[in-house]
Amino acid sequence: MCATEKALLELTAEVGSSSGSEVEESVNVAEGVETEEGDEADEGDEAVQPEGPPSRAQGKKAKEKSVRNIWRAKDNQGDLPPFLGESKMNVEGADPIDFFMHLFTQDMINDIVHNTNLYAVQKGKDKLALTSEEFKTFLGINMVMSYVRYPRSRMYWSSETGLRLELIADAMPVNRFEQILRYMHFVDNYSLDPKNADRFVKIRPVLDALKETFQSALDPDEFQSVDEMMIPYKGRLSIKQYVPKKPKPWGIKVWVRAGSSGYMYNFEPYQGPAGGRGEISQLGMAGDVVMRLCQDIQDKNHKVFFDNFFCTIPLLQALEHQGIYGTGTCRSNRLHGAQEKLKKEKQMKQEGRGSVSVVTNAQNITITRWLDSSVIHMASSCTGLSPTDVAQRWSKKEKRMLNIQRPFSVKLYNQHMGGVDLMDQCVAMYPHRHRNKRWYIRVFFHFLDVTTVNAWLLYRMSGNEAKDLLHFKASIARALINAGSVKIHTRGRPSATPPPAKRRAVSKAPPEIRYAHGNHWPQLKETKNASRCQDAACTRRTKYICMQCLVALCPGCFGNYHRK
């Protein structure tokens, strides 16, 4: 071997040894970052957290600079953060119609009537002449149709005995009802921007107005939940979704934030991954939905619950930066390394049902792995394992009930996650299900049902007379029909139509009819026996009745009876 070759070999050996030592040093440094449990690692974790959700382009750069989450086998520190807000109702009223009209306001009705008349003129129908009172009757009729179900809508006006429903048939002719439904519209088509990316622009004014009244009527509860809601629809529509586990799998998806009582505070119709809002952030489409729905509850220590479709560790951190604490079930591929410190599933199954393992990172995000019928993961920024309680579960193997340990985060999740499902259940009891090819009409009537349920929940919170949802909705329907169907007698030739059949006086008039403006005039009955006057301050008997209330009243008792 020549001298030149020896020199090259010695030089190569020196370079190899120096590079090897540098690799060993870098490995040791990396291991020190992952295994060190001092304050320096905690400070490093907190320093890399962004103030808001970055875009995906920024997220790639952030991932390169971020430090890996350091998980320790310990529980969440401290109790639940104290709630800094207050839950109060901002609605005053005594009757169901008062609560409904606070949410579905007169301005909304006037706007719909204006756009309906405008659309009729644009389609060549110059004499529609819809009024707000007549539209209230139209809404009341649709409410009655939701709890008195006929296979066909024209059967309510049938002349056959046993089919005709006088409450609907006497309020509006069937041709007029179908005419209003045909031309009902919510925006001016000629004023729409052709470049508008909003797919719900046809009904956007109604959705925005309802969202505003929902939020102003009741201050948000401490515990909120975010979930999806389906509006059943099977027609042709680009944003139609199929969710196989839903009772109505085909339809329009709506993201909803509701309280534990079921009251809907905020909602957002789904219109694609980007949602017409540009680039998706690093939190992903589902994380962006939660952030948008929670914009109005920041810095008050609200507790928000969501399922594994939404839940990620970055989302919990982003919510905590805005003063909101999140809790949800988390998928096993979103644990950011926590699964390495948790007990293995095989070990937990050997320990038996109720086995639990918990880890927490530097940002106080706690992952709880719990074995019930299967292994679940609960991620939370405010709660963890303790204080535990006992839950009863049925054992198929032993054929008896078992008492198993349950983490506190699972208990809270089960208590407060069902708000959106509760709203869905109430809407599905008496839904408006008449078919219509125009998708925005289906959306409108769905949110009319939601408005009725929200008004019912407000009515219950106000401490008024207890009414179930059916009687509450029937009361609103009667009030709306009565508001638009009262006819004032005018001068002129009598009508060619025969007078309606005489009805017997009823013993009690609903408050929606008793205190409404209309034909409260005395009418003499052609009967042999007199009836007891219904005024509380009168004990006499009379043959006179009120023409509108159809109750027996002395002529001198009319003022006192019809005054609140």
Coordinates of C-alpha atoms in Angstrom, one line a residue:
M1 CA 0.0 0.0 0.0
C2 CA 1.4 3.4 -1.0
A3 CA 1.8 6.4 1.3
T4 CA -1.1 8.2 -0.4
E5 CA -3.6 5.4 0.2
K6 CA -2.6 5.1 3.9
A7 CA -3.2 8.8 4.4
L8 CA -6.7 8.6 2.8
L9 CA -7.6 5.6 5.1
E10 CA -6.5 7.5 8.2
L11 CA -8.5 10.6 7.1
T12 CA -11.7 8.5 6.5
A13 CA -11.4 6.8 9.9
E14 CA -11.1 10.2 11.7
V15 CA -14.2 11.6 9.9
G16 CA -16.2 8.4 10.6
S17 CA -15.4 8.5 14.3
S18 CA -16.3 12.2 14.6
S19 CA -19.6 11.8 12.8
G20 CA -20.5 8.7 15.0
S21 CA -19.9 10.7 18.2
E22 CA -22.1 13.5 16.9
V23 CA -24.9 11.0 16.2
E24 CA -24.6 9.6 19.7
E25 CA -24.7 13.0 21.2
S26 CA -27.8 13.9 19.2
V27 CA -29.6 10.7 20.2
N28 CA -28.7 11.4 23.9
V29 CA -30.1 14.9 23.6
A30 CA -33.4 13.6 22.0
E31 CA -33.7 11.0 24.7
G32 CA -33.2 13.6 27.3
V33 CA -36.0 15.7 25.9
E34 CA -38.4 12.7 25.8
T35 CA -37.6 11.3 29.2
E36 CA -36.8 14.4 31.3
E37 CA -39.5 15.3 33.8
G38 CA -38.2 18.7 34.9
D39 CA -39.7 22.2 34.4
E40 CA -37.6 22.9 31.3
A41 CA -39.6 20.3 29.2
D42 CA -42.9 21.8 30.5
E43 CA -41.9 25.3 29.5
G44 CA -40.9 24.0 26.1
D45 CA -44.3 22.4 25.6
E46 CA -46.2 25.6 26.5
A47 CA -44.0 27.8 24.3
V48 CA -44.9 26.1 21.1
Q49 CA -48.7 26.4 21.5
P50 CA -50.2 28.9 19.0
E51 CA -52.9 31.4 20.0
G52 CA -55.3 30.3 17.3
P53 CA -55.7 27.4 14.9
P54 CA -53.1 27.8 12.1
S55 CA -53.8 26.9 8.5
R56 CA -52.6 23.6 7.1
A57 CA -49.7 25.3 5.4
Q58 CA -48.6 26.8 8.6
G59 CA -49.3 23.5 10.4
K60 CA -46.6 21.7 8.4
K61 CA -44.0 24.2 9.6
A62 CA -45.2 24.1 13.1
K63 CA -45.0 20.3 13.2
E64 CA -41.3 20.5 12.3
K65 CA -40.6 22.9 15.2
S66 CA -43.0 21.5 17.8
V67 CA -41.8 19.4 20.8
R68 CA -43.4 16.0 21.3
N69 CA -46.1 15.8 24.0
I70 CA -44.7 14.5 27.3
W71 CA -47.2 12.3 29.1
R72 CA -47.0 11.3 32.7
A73 CA -49.0 8.7 34.6
K74 CA -51.0 11.1 36.8
D75 CA -54.5 12.4 37.0
N76 CA -55.9 15.8 36.2
Q77 CA -54.9 18.4 38.8
G78 CA -57.7 20.3 40.6
D79 CA -61.5 20.4 40.5
L80 CA -63.7 21.7 37.7
P81 CA -63.0 25.3 36.9
P82 CA -65.7 27.6 38.3
F83 CA -68.3 28.9 35.9
L84 CA -67.9 32.7 35.3
G85 CA -71.1 33.3 33.5
E86 CA -74.8 33.2 34.6
S87 CA -77.7 31.4 33.0
K88 CA -80.7 33.7 32.9
M89 CA -83.8 33.9 30.6
N90 CA -84.5 37.1 28.7
V91 CA -88.1 36.4 27.7
E92 CA -91.2 37.6 29.5
G93 CA -94.7 36.2 28.8
A94 CA -97.5 34.1 30.2
D95 CA -98.8 32.3 27.1
P96 CA -97.1 29.9 24.7
I97 CA -97.6 32.3 21.8
D98 CA -95.5 34.9 23.7
F99 CA -92.5 32.6 23.8
F100 CA -92.9 31.5 20.2
M101 CA -93.2 35.1 18.9
H102 CA -90.0 36.1 20.8
L103 CA -88.1 33.5 18.8
F104 CA -90.0 33.7 15.5
T105 CA -90.4 37.5 15.4
Q106 CA -92.9 39.7 13.6
D107 CA -90.0 41.2 11.6
M108 CA -89.2 37.7 10.2
I109 CA -92.8 37.2 9.2
N110 CA -93.0 40.5 7.5
D111 CA -89.8 39.8 5.6
I112 CA -91.0 36.4 4.4
V113 CA -94.4 37.9 3.4
H114 CA -92.5 40.6 1.4
N115 CA -90.3 38.1 -0.5
T116 CA -93.2 35.7 -1.1
N117 CA -95.3 38.5 -2.8
L118 CA -92.2 39.6 -4.7
Y119 CA -91.5 36.1 -6.0
A120 CA -95.2 35.7 -7.0
V121 CA -95.0 38.8 -9.1
Q122 CA -91.8 37.6 -10.7
K123 CA -93.6 34.4 -11.6
G124 CA -96.5 36.2 -13.1
K125 CA -98.9 36.0 -10.1
D126 CA -99.7 39.6 -9.5
K127 CA -102.7 39.2 -7.1
L128 CA -101.3 36.9 -4.4
A129 CA -101.6 39.8 -1.8
L130 CA -100.3 37.8 1.1
T131 CA -100.5 39.5 4.5
S132 CA -98.7 38.8 7.7
E133 CA -101.9 37.8 9.5
E134 CA -102.7 35.3 6.7
F135 CA -99.2 33.9 6.9
K136 CA -99.6 33.3 10.6
T137 CA -102.7 31.3 9.8
F138 CA -100.7 29.3 7.2
L139 CA -98.0 28.6 9.9
G140 CA -100.7 27.5 12.4
I141 CA -102.3 25.1 9.9
N142 CA -98.9 23.5 9.2
M143 CA -98.4 23.1 13.0
V144 CA -101.7 21.3 13.3
M145 CA -100.8 19.0 10.4
S146 CA -97.7 18.0 12.4
Y147 CA -99.7 16.4 15.3
V148 CA -102.9 15.5 13.4
R149 CA -101.5 13.3 10.6
Y150 CA -103.4 12.6 7.4
P151 CA -101.8 10.7 4.4
R152 CA -102.7 13.6 2.0
S153 CA -102.9 17.2 2.8
R154 CA -106.2 17.8 0.9
M155 CA -108.0 15.3 3.3
Y156 CA -108.1 18.1 5.9
W157 CA -110.6 19.9 3.7
S158 CA -112.5 16.8 2.7
S159 CA -116.3 17.0 2.6
E160 CA -116.7 13.4 3.8
T161 CA -117.9 12.9 7.3
G162 CA -115.1 12.0 9.7
L163 CA -112.3 13.4 7.6
R164 CA -112.8 17.1 7.5
L165 CA -110.9 19.0 10.2
E166 CA -112.8 22.2 11.0
L167 CA -109.9 23.9 12.7
I168 CA -108.0 23.9 9.4
A169 CA -110.8 23.9 6.8
D170 CA -112.6 26.9 8.4
A171 CA -109.4 28.9 8.7
M172 CA -108.3 28.9 5.0
P173 CA -109.4 27.4 1.7
V174 CA -107.3 24.6 0.4
N175 CA -106.5 26.4 -2.9
R176 CA -105.2 29.4 -1.0
F177 CA -103.1 27.2 1.3
E178 CA -101.5 25.5 -1.7
Q179 CA -101.0 28.9 -3.4
I180 CA -99.1 30.3 -0.4
L181 CA -97.0 27.1 -0.2
R182 CA -96.2 27.3 -4.0
Y183 CA -94.9 30.9 -3.8
M184 CA -93.3 30.9 -0.3
H185 CA -89.8 32.5 -0.6
F186 CA -87.2 34.0 1.7
V187 CA -84.9 36.0 -0.6
D188 CA -85.1 38.1 -3.8
N189 CA -83.6 35.8 -6.5
Y190 CA -82.6 38.8 -8.7
S191 CA -80.5 40.4 -5.9
L192 CA -78.3 37.3 -5.4
D193 CA -74.7 37.4 -6.4
P194 CA -73.9 34.8 -9.1
K195 CA -70.5 34.2 -7.4
N196 CA -72.0 33.6 -4.0
A197 CA -70.5 30.4 -2.6
D198 CA -73.1 30.0 0.2
R199 CA -75.3 27.0 -0.7
F200 CA -77.9 28.0 1.9
V201 CA -78.4 31.5 0.4
K202 CA -82.0 30.7 -0.4
I203 CA -82.9 30.5 3.3
R204 CA -80.0 32.3 4.9
P205 CA -82.0 35.4 6.2
V206 CA -84.3 33.0 8.2
L207 CA -81.4 31.0 9.6
D208 CA -79.4 34.1 10.7
A209 CA -82.5 35.6 12.3
L210 CA -83.3 32.4 14.2
K211 CA -79.7 32.0 15.4
E212 CA -79.8 35.6 16.8
T213 CA -83.0 35.1 18.7
F214 CA -82.0 31.7 20.0
Q215 CA -78.8 33.2 21.6
S216 CA -80.5 36.4 22.9
A217 CA -83.4 34.6 24.6
L218 CA -81.3 32.5 27.0
D219 CA -77.8 32.9 28.3
P220 CA -75.7 29.8 27.7
D221 CA -75.6 27.0 30.3
E222 CA -72.3 26.0 31.9
F223 CA -72.4 22.6 30.1
Q224 CA -72.8 22.5 26.3
S225 CA -72.6 19.7 23.7
V226 CA -71.7 19.7 20.0
D227 CA -73.2 17.1 17.7
E228 CA -74.8 16.7 14.3
M229 CA -78.5 16.8 13.4
M230 CA -80.2 15.5 10.2
I231 CA -83.0 17.1 8.3
P232 CA -84.7 14.3 6.4
Y233 CA -84.5 14.8 2.6
K234 CA -84.1 12.4 -0.3
G235 CA -84.4 14.7 -3.3
R236 CA -81.6 15.8 -5.6
L237 CA -79.2 18.0 -3.7
S238 CA -75.4 18.3 -3.9
I239 CA -75.0 18.7 -0.1
K240 CA -77.2 15.8 0.8
Q241 CA -75.5 13.4 3.3
Y242 CA -75.9 9.7 4.2
V243 CA -75.3 8.8 7.8
P244 CA -76.2 5.1 8.2
K245 CA -76.6 5.1 12.0
K246 CA -79.2 7.9 12.1
P247 CA -82.9 7.1 12.2
K248 CA -83.3 9.2 9.1
P249 CA -80.0 8.5 7.3
W250 CA -80.6 10.6 4.2
G251 CA -80.8 14.3 4.5
I252 CA -79.2 17.7 5.2
K253 CA -76.6 17.7 8.0
V254 CA -76.6 20.5 10.6
W255 CA -73.9 21.1 13.2
V256 CA -75.6 22.0 16.5
R257 CA -74.5 23.3 19.9
A258 CA -77.1 22.7 22.6
G259 CA -77.4 22.8 26.4
S260 CA -78.0 19.9 28.7
S261 CA -81.7 20.8 28.6
G262 CA -81.8 20.3 24.8
Y263 CA -82.1 24.1 24.1
M264 CA -80.4 24.9 20.8
Y265 CA -78.1 27.9 21.1
N266 CA -76.1 27.8 17.8
F267 CA -76.1 25.8 14.6
E268 CA -74.4 25.7 11.2
P269 CA -75.7 23.8 8.1
Y270 CA -73.1 21.6 6.6
Q271 CA -72.1 22.6 3.0
G272 CA -68.9 20.7 2.3
P273 CA -65.5 20.3 3.9
A274 CA -64.5 23.9 3.4
G275 CA -68.0 25.1 4.2
G276 CA -67.7 28.1 1.9
R277 CA -65.1 29.6 4.3
G278 CA -61.9 29.1 2.4
E279 CA -58.9 27.2 3.7
I280 CA -59.3 24.6 6.5
S281 CA -57.1 25.2 9.5
Q282 CA -54.7 22.7 11.1
L283 CA -57.5 21.6 13.5
G284 CA -59.3 20.1 10.5
M285 CA -62.9 20.5 9.3
A286 CA -64.5 19.1 12.4
G287 CA -62.3 21.1 14.7
D288 CA -63.1 24.3 12.8
V289 CA -66.8 23.6 13.3
V290 CA -66.4 23.4 17.1
M291 CA -64.4 26.6 17.1
R292 CA -67.1 28.5 15.1
L293 CA -70.0 27.2 17.2
C294 CA -68.2 28.2 20.4
Q295 CA -67.3 31.8 19.4
D296 CA -70.0 33.4 21.6
I297 CA -69.1 31.5 24.9
Q298 CA -65.4 32.5 25.3
D299 CA -63.6 33.3 28.6
K300 CA -66.5 32.1 30.8
N301 CA -65.2 28.6 31.7
H302 CA -67.9 26.7 29.8
K303 CA -67.6 23.0 29.5
V304 CA -68.2 21.6 26.0
F305 CA -68.7 17.9 25.2
F306 CA -68.3 16.2 21.8
D307 CA -67.8 12.8 20.4
N308 CA -64.8 11.2 18.7
F309 CA -65.6 12.7 15.3
F310 CA -64.6 16.1 16.6
C311 CA -62.2 15.4 19.5
T312 CA -58.4 15.9 19.1
I313 CA -55.7 17.0 21.4
P314 CA -55.0 20.3 19.4
L315 CA -58.7 21.1 19.6
L316 CA -58.8 20.8 23.4
Q317 CA -55.7 23.1 23.6
A318 CA -57.2 25.7 21.2
L319 CA -60.5 25.7 23.2
E320 CA -58.6 26.1 26.5
H321 CA -56.8 29.2 25.1
Q322 CA -60.2 30.8 24.6
G323 CA -61.4 30.0 28.1
I324 CA -63.5 26.9 27.1
Y325 CA -62.9 23.4 28.6
G326 CA -63.5 20.5 26.3
T327 CA -64.2 16.8 27.0
G328 CA -64.9 14.0 24.5
T329 CA -64.3 10.5 23.4
C330 CA -61.0 10.2 21.4
R331 CA -60.0 7.8 18.7
S332 CA -56.9 5.7 19.4
N333 CA -55.0 7.2 16.4
R334 CA -55.3 10.7 17.8
L335 CA -53.7 10.2 21.2
H336 CA -50.3 11.9 20.3
G337 CA -48.2 9.3 22.0
A338 CA -50.3 8.8 25.2
Q339 CA -51.0 5.2 24.3
E340 CA -47.3 4.4 25.1
K341 CA -47.8 5.3 28.7
L342 CA -51.2 3.9 29.2
K343 CA -51.9 0.3 30.2
K344 CA -52.2 -2.1 27.3
E345 CA -55.6 -3.3 26.3
K346 CA -54.5 -6.9 26.9
Q347 CA -53.5 -6.1 30.5
M348 CA -56.8 -4.2 31.2
K349 CA -58.9 -7.1 29.9
Q350 CA -57.0 -9.4 32.3
E351 CA -57.8 -7.0 35.2
G352 CA -61.5 -7.1 34.3
R353 CA -64.3 -4.7 33.5
G354 CA -63.8 -1.3 35.1
S355 CA -60.0 -1.3 34.7
V356 CA -58.7 2.2 34.2
S357 CA -55.5 4.0 33.2
V358 CA -54.8 7.7 33.1
V359 CA -52.0 10.0 31.8
T360 CA -51.7 13.9 31.7
N361 CA -49.4 16.1 29.7
A362 CA -47.8 19.5 30.5
Q363 CA -50.9 21.4 29.2
N364 CA -53.1 19.5 31.7
I365 CA -54.8 17.5 29.0
T366 CA -55.8 14.2 30.5
I367 CA -56.4 10.9 28.6
T368 CA -58.4 8.3 30.5
R369 CA -58.5 4.7 29.1
W370 CA -61.4 2.8 30.6
L371 CA -62.6 -0.8 30.0
D372 CA -66.4 -1.1 29.8
S373 CA -67.8 -3.5 27.3
S374 CA -64.9 -2.3 25.1
V375 CA -61.9 0.0 25.6
I376 CA -62.7 3.8 25.3
H377 CA -60.5 6.9 25.6
M378 CA -61.7 10.1 27.2
A379 CA -59.7 13.2 26.5
S380 CA -60.4 16.3 28.7
S381 CA -58.8 19.6 29.7
C382 CA -60.7 19.9 32.9
T383 CA -61.4 16.4 34.4
G384 CA -60.0 12.9 34.5
L385 CA -60.2 9.8 36.7
S386 CA -61.1 11.1 40.2
P387 CA -63.5 11.3 41.9
T388 CA -64.7 7.9 40.7
D389 CA -68.1 6.4 41.3
V390 CA -69.9 3.0 40.8
A391 CA -71.8 2.2 37.6
Q392 CA -74.0 -0.9 37.1
R393 CA -73.5 -3.0 34.0
W394 CA -75.1 -6.2 32.8
S395 CA -72.8 -9.2 32.5
K396 CA -73.9 -11.6 29.7
K397 CA -71.4 -14.2 31.0
E398 CA -72.5 -14.2 34.6
K399 CA -76.1 -13.3 33.9
R400 CA -76.3 -10.6 36.6
M401 CA -75.6 -6.9 37.2
L402 CA -72.1 -5.9 38.1
N403 CA -70.8 -2.8 40.0
I404 CA -67.8 -1.4 38.2
Q405 CA -65.6 1.6 38.8
R406 CA -66.4 4.6 36.5
P407 CA -64.1 7.6 35.9
F408 CA -65.5 11.1 36.6
S409 CA -64.9 12.2 33.0
V410 CA -67.1 9.4 31.7
K411 CA -69.8 10.3 34.2
L412 CA -69.8 14.0 33.1
Y413 CA -69.8 13.0 29.5
N414 CA -72.9 10.8 29.9
Q415 CA -74.7 13.5 31.8
H416 CA -74.2 16.4 29.5
M417 CA -73.5 15.0 26.0
G418 CA -77.1 14.3 25.1
G419 CA -78.4 17.8 24.5
V420 CA -78.5 17.7 20.7
D421 CA -80.0 14.2 20.8
L422 CA -82.7 15.4 23.2
M423 CA -83.6 18.2 20.7
D424 CA -83.7 15.6 17.9
Q425 CA -86.1 13.5 20.0
C426 CA -88.5 16.4 20.8
V427 CA -88.6 17.5 17.1
A428 CA -89.2 13.9 16.0
M429 CA -92.3 13.6 18.2
Y430 CA -94.5 15.9 16.1
P431 CA -92.5 16.7 12.9
H432 CA -93.6 18.4 9.8
R433 CA -93.1 15.6 7.2
H434 CA -95.1 16.7 4.2
R435 CA -93.0 16.1 1.1
N436 CA -91.7 19.0 -1.0
K437 CA -89.2 19.0 -3.9
R438 CA -87.7 22.4 -2.8
W439 CA -85.1 21.5 -0.2
Y440 CA -85.2 25.0 1.5
I441 CA -88.9 24.5 2.3
R442 CA -88.0 21.3 4.2
V443 CA -85.2 23.2 6.0
F444 CA -87.7 26.0 6.9
F445 CA -90.3 23.7 8.4
H446 CA -87.6 21.8 10.3
F447 CA -86.4 24.9 12.0
L448 CA -90.0 25.9 12.6
D449 CA -90.3 22.7 14.7
V450 CA -87.0 23.5 16.4
T451 CA -88.3 27.0 17.3
T452 CA -91.4 25.5 18.8
V453 CA -89.3 23.1 21.0
N454 CA -87.0 26.0 22.1
A455 CA -90.0 28.1 23.0
W456 CA -91.4 25.1 25.0
L457 CA -88.2 24.8 26.9
L458 CA -88.2 28.5 27.7
Y459 CA -91.9 28.2 28.8
R460 CA -90.9 25.4 31.2
M461 CA -88.0 27.4 32.6
S462 CA -90.2 30.4 33.3
G463 CA -92.3 28.5 35.9
N464 CA -95.6 28.8 34.0
E465 CA -98.4 26.3 34.0
A466 CA -97.0 22.8 33.2
K467 CA -97.8 21.8 29.7
D468 CA -96.4 18.9 27.6
L469 CA -95.1 19.6 24.1
L470 CA -98.3 18.5 22.4
H471 CA -100.5 20.9 24.3
F472 CA -98.0 23.6 24.0
K473 CA -97.8 23.2 20.2
A474 CA -101.5 23.0 19.9
S475 CA -101.9 26.3 21.9
I476 CA -99.5 28.1 19.5
A477 CA -101.3 26.7 16.5
R478 CA -104.7 27.9 17.7
A479 CA -103.3 31.3 18.5
L480 CA -101.7 31.7 15.0
I481 CA -104.8 30.5 13.3
N482 CA -107.0 32.8 15.3
A483 CA -104.7 35.8 14.7
G484 CA -105.3 35.6 10.9
S485 CA -108.7 34.0 10.5
V486 CA -110.8 36.5 12.5
K487 CA -113.3 38.1 10.1
I488 CA -114.8 41.5 10.7
H489 CA -118.4 41.9 9.5
T490 CA -118.8 44.7 6.9
R491 CA -121.7 46.4 5.3
G492 CA -123.0 45.2 1.9
R493 CA -124.9 42.4 0.4
P494 CA -124.8 39.1 2.4
S495 CA -122.5 36.3 1.2
A496 CA -123.8 33.6 -1.1
T497 CA -122.2 30.9 1.0
P498 CA -124.5 29.4 3.6
P499 CA -123.8 30.3 7.3
P500 CA -121.8 27.8 9.3
A501 CA -123.7 25.4 11.5
K502 CA -124.5 26.6 15.0
R503 CA -122.1 25.3 17.7
R504 CA -122.8 24.7 21.3
A505 CA -121.2 27.0 23.9
V506 CA -118.1 25.5 25.4
S507 CA -117.3 25.7 29.1
K508 CA -113.8 27.2 28.8
A509 CA -112.2 29.2 26.1
P510 CA -108.4 28.9 25.4
P511 CA -106.4 32.0 26.4
E512 CA -105.2 32.5 22.8
I513 CA -108.9 33.1 21.8
R514 CA -110.2 34.7 25.0
Y515 CA -107.7 37.6 25.1
A516 CA -107.2 38.0 21.3
H517 CA -108.7 40.9 19.4
G518 CA -111.8 40.0 17.3
N519 CA -115.5 39.5 17.4
H520 CA -116.1 39.5 21.1
W521 CA -119.8 40.4 20.8
P522 CA -122.9 39.0 22.7
Q523 CA -125.2 36.7 20.7
L524 CA -128.5 35.4 21.9
K525 CA -128.9 31.6 21.8
E526 CA -132.2 30.1 20.7
T527 CA -132.3 27.6 23.5
K528 CA -134.9 26.9 26.2
N529 CA -132.5 26.8 29.2
A530 CA -130.0 29.4 30.2
S531 CA -126.3 28.6 31.1
R532 CA -124.1 29.6 33.9
C533 CA -122.1 32.8 33.2
Q534 CA -118.4 32.0 32.9
D535 CA -117.2 35.2 34.5
A536 CA -115.6 34.3 37.8
A537 CA -117.3 37.3 39.5
C538 CA -120.8 36.5 38.3
T539 CA -123.2 33.8 39.6
R540 CA -126.1 34.4 37.3
R541 CA -127.4 32.3 34.3
T542 CA -127.8 33.8 30.8
K543 CA -128.8 32.9 27.3
Y544 CA -126.1 35.1 25.7
I545 CA -122.7 33.7 24.5
C546 CA -119.6 35.4 23.1
M547 CA -119.5 35.1 19.3
Q548 CA -115.7 34.3 19.3
C549 CA -115.1 32.5 22.6
L550 CA -118.4 30.5 22.4
V551 CA -118.9 30.6 26.2
A552 CA -121.9 31.8 28.1
L553 CA -121.6 35.4 29.3
C554 CA -123.9 38.1 30.5
P555 CA -123.7 41.2 28.4
G556 CA -122.5 43.2 31.3
C557 CA -119.6 40.7 32.1
F558 CA -117.9 40.9 28.7
G559 CA -115.4 43.6 29.7
N560 CA -114.3 41.8 32.9
Y561 CA -114.0 38.4 31.2
H562 CA -111.9 39.5 28.3
R563 CA -109.5 41.6 30.3
K564 CA -106.2 40.0 31.6

